Amino acid sequence: MLLRFSRPSLLYSRTFCTGNPSSDSKLFVAGLSWAVDERSLKDAFSFFGDVTEVRIMYDKNSGRSRGFGFVSFSRTDEARSAKDAMDGKAFMGRPLKISFALEKSRDAPVVVPRLSTSGDSNS
DNA sequence: CTTGAGCGG
């Protein structure tokens, strides 16, 4: 009686952006210099803990770094420590901007709310 | 040979 707005079949993706960083172990590192690579970031962030994922986004056209990347830690404490330690600090001449990454993944094709999934489902 | 806020595949 209370849930009048409950849809029978809402097709959401497994990972959707709720607006808050659900990945407390994933860090969004921006403000990187264009000379910084993944190995340098991994080496720099491996000091704070065990880095499980280091991904620097490169340009698809020129092939150079976009200036931001992602660093994932094996523990949330390490990620929080690294963020608290390296965020706002300068890395390779440029001030680093670190924040908790959003759950962006290739398996997340944006939320697709099927409001009409009742019976009629033709491709 | 370039640029500088940001959230990727």
Tab-separated table of C-alpha atoms (C1' of nucleotides) in Angstrom:
chain	number	residue	atom	x	y	z
A	1	MET	CA	0.000	0.000	0.000
A	2	LEU	CA	2.912	2.236	0.561
A	3	LEU	CA	4.839	1.614	-2.615
A	4	ARG	CA	2.656	3.116	-5.255
A	5	PHE	CA	5.558	4.234	-7.351
A	6	SER	CA	7.202	0.844	-7.550
A	7	ARG	CA	7.675	-0.100	-11.169
A	8	PRO	CA	7.292	-3.786	-12.036
A	9	SER	CA	10.303	-3.884	-14.307
A	10	LEU	CA	12.840	-1.122	-14.259
A	11	LEU	CA	15.882	-2.108	-16.225
A	12	TYR	CA	18.833	-0.435	-14.621
A	13	SER	CA	22.442	-1.162	-15.328
A	14	ARG	CA	24.534	-3.027	-12.809
A	15	THR	CA	26.471	0.107	-12.159
A	16	PHE	CA	24.757	3.439	-12.315
A	17	CYS	CA	25.887	6.886	-11.325
A	18	THR	CA	24.029	7.836	-8.192
A	19	GLY	CA	25.997	10.996	-7.844
A	20	ASN	CA	28.132	9.710	-5.009
A	21	PRO	CA	31.438	7.898	-5.311
A	22	SER	CA	30.624	4.324	-4.460
A	23	SER	CA	34.143	3.313	-5.278
A	24	ASP	CA	35.958	4.341	-2.161
A	25	SER	CA	38.959	2.411	-3.317
A	26	LYS	CA	39.021	4.058	-6.709
A	27	LEU	CA	40.614	7.445	-7.088
A	28	PHE	CA	40.162	9.949	-9.852
A	29	VAL	CA	43.495	11.638	-10.396
A	30	ALA	CA	43.501	14.779	-12.462
A	31	GLY	CA	45.838	17.666	-12.908
A	32	LEU	CA	48.489	15.333	-14.167
A	33	SER	CA	51.281	16.558	-16.332
A	34	TRP	CA	51.322	15.452	-19.948
A	35	ALA	CA	54.578	13.764	-19.284
A	36	VAL	CA	53.208	11.511	-16.569
A	37	ASP	CA	52.593	7.883	-17.352
A	38	GLU	CA	50.890	5.034	-15.521
A	39	ARG	CA	54.121	3.571	-14.202
A	40	SER	CA	55.050	6.844	-12.542
A	41	LEU	CA	51.643	7.158	-10.961
A	42	LYS	CA	51.684	3.567	-9.842
A	43	ASP	CA	55.118	4.033	-8.405
A	44	ALA	CA	54.056	7.190	-6.664
A	45	PHE	CA	50.823	5.783	-5.304
A	46	SER	CA	52.281	2.392	-4.494
A	47	PHE	CA	54.059	4.174	-1.689
A	48	PHE	CA	50.735	4.742	0.046
A	49	GLY	CA	49.486	1.220	-0.464
A	50	ASP	CA	48.861	-1.568	-2.887
A	51	VAL	CA	47.792	-0.207	-6.248
A	52	THR	CA	45.585	-2.624	-8.118
A	53	GLU	CA	44.533	-0.414	-10.993
A	54	VAL	CA	46.293	2.447	-12.690
A	55	ARG	CA	44.771	3.894	-15.803
A	56	ILE	CA	45.734	7.111	-17.456
A	57	MET	CA	43.416	8.365	-20.136
A	58	TYR	CA	45.095	9.141	-23.382
A	59	ASP	CA	43.809	11.052	-26.339
A	60	LYS	CA	42.321	8.974	-29.106
A	61	ASN	CA	43.406	11.344	-31.822
A	62	SER	CA	46.837	12.438	-30.796
A	63	GLY	CA	47.626	9.570	-28.477
A	64	ARG	CA	48.880	11.848	-25.722
A	65	SER	CA	47.665	11.878	-22.170
A	66	ARG	CA	44.474	13.762	-21.445
A	67	GLY	CA	45.940	14.894	-18.178
A	68	PHE	CA	43.871	12.708	-15.900
A	69	GLY	CA	43.777	9.127	-14.814
A	70	PHE	CA	42.413	6.626	-12.337
A	71	VAL	CA	44.139	4.877	-9.473
A	72	SER	CA	42.570	1.969	-7.638
A	73	PHE	CA	43.816	0.615	-4.348
A	74	SER	CA	43.431	-2.753	-2.734
A	75	ARG	CA	42.202	-1.061	0.416
A	76	THR	CA	40.000	1.945	0.993
A	77	ASP	CA	42.336	3.193	3.689
A	78	GLU	CA	45.209	3.338	1.261
A	79	ALA	CA	43.169	5.180	-1.296
A	80	ARG	CA	41.950	7.600	1.324
A	81	SER	CA	45.486	8.127	2.566
A	82	ALA	CA	46.849	8.629	-0.919
A	83	LYS	CA	44.066	11.060	-1.746
A	84	ASP	CA	44.563	12.937	1.502
A	85	ALA	CA	48.283	13.008	0.906
A	86	MET	CA	48.554	13.714	-2.804
A	87	ASP	CA	45.413	15.759	-3.338
A	88	GLY	CA	46.288	19.392	-3.683
A	89	LYS	CA	49.966	18.593	-3.835
A	90	ALA	CA	52.122	19.033	-6.874
A	91	PHE	CA	53.177	16.111	-9.008
A	92	MET	CA	55.807	16.622	-11.695
A	93	GLY	CA	55.356	20.344	-11.596
A	94	ARG	CA	51.582	20.306	-11.711
A	95	PRO	CA	49.121	20.415	-8.794
A	96	LEU	CA	47.322	17.107	-8.462
A	97	LYS	CA	43.574	16.954	-8.149
A	98	ILE	CA	42.489	13.715	-6.595
A	99	SER	CA	38.955	12.685	-5.763
A	100	PHE	CA	36.982	9.488	-5.335
A	101	ALA	CA	36.163	8.114	-8.740
A	102	LEU	CA	32.654	7.541	-9.928
A	103	GLU	CA	31.665	4.067	-10.980
A	104	LYS	CA	32.356	4.487	-14.610
A	105	SER	CA	32.915	1.293	-16.508
A	106	ARG	CA	32.444	-0.034	-20.008
A	107	ASP	CA	29.668	-2.219	-18.664
A	108	ALA	CA	27.721	0.816	-17.644
A	109	PRO	CA	25.728	1.910	-20.701
A	110	VAL	CA	23.952	4.649	-18.778
A	111	VAL	CA	20.680	4.095	-17.007
A	112	VAL	CA	17.920	2.990	-19.318
A	113	PRO	CA	14.544	3.124	-17.597
A	114	ARG	CA	12.098	0.891	-19.366
A	115	LEU	CA	8.814	2.310	-18.261
A	116	SER	CA	6.950	0.103	-20.681
A	117	THR	CA	8.245	-3.392	-20.232
A	118	SER	CA	4.900	-4.960	-19.529
A	119	GLY	CA	4.368	-7.784	-21.984
A	120	ASP	CA	5.057	-6.031	-25.223
A	121	SER	CA	8.749	-6.410	-25.869
A	122	ASN	CA	9.503	-6.463	-29.547
A	123	SER	CA	12.995	-5.885	-30.858
B	1	DC	C1'	55.242	22.555	-32.332
B	2	DT	C1'	49.987	23.621	-29.319
B	3	DT	C1'	46.120	22.932	-24.276
B	4	DG	C1'	44.794	22.688	-18.442
B	5	DA	C1'	38.901	21.682	-16.547
B	6	DG	C1'	37.723	17.347	-15.687
B	7	DC	C1'	35.382	11.384	-14.281
B	8	DG	C1'	37.393	6.131	-18.298
B	9	DG	C1'	36.766	1.192	-21.946
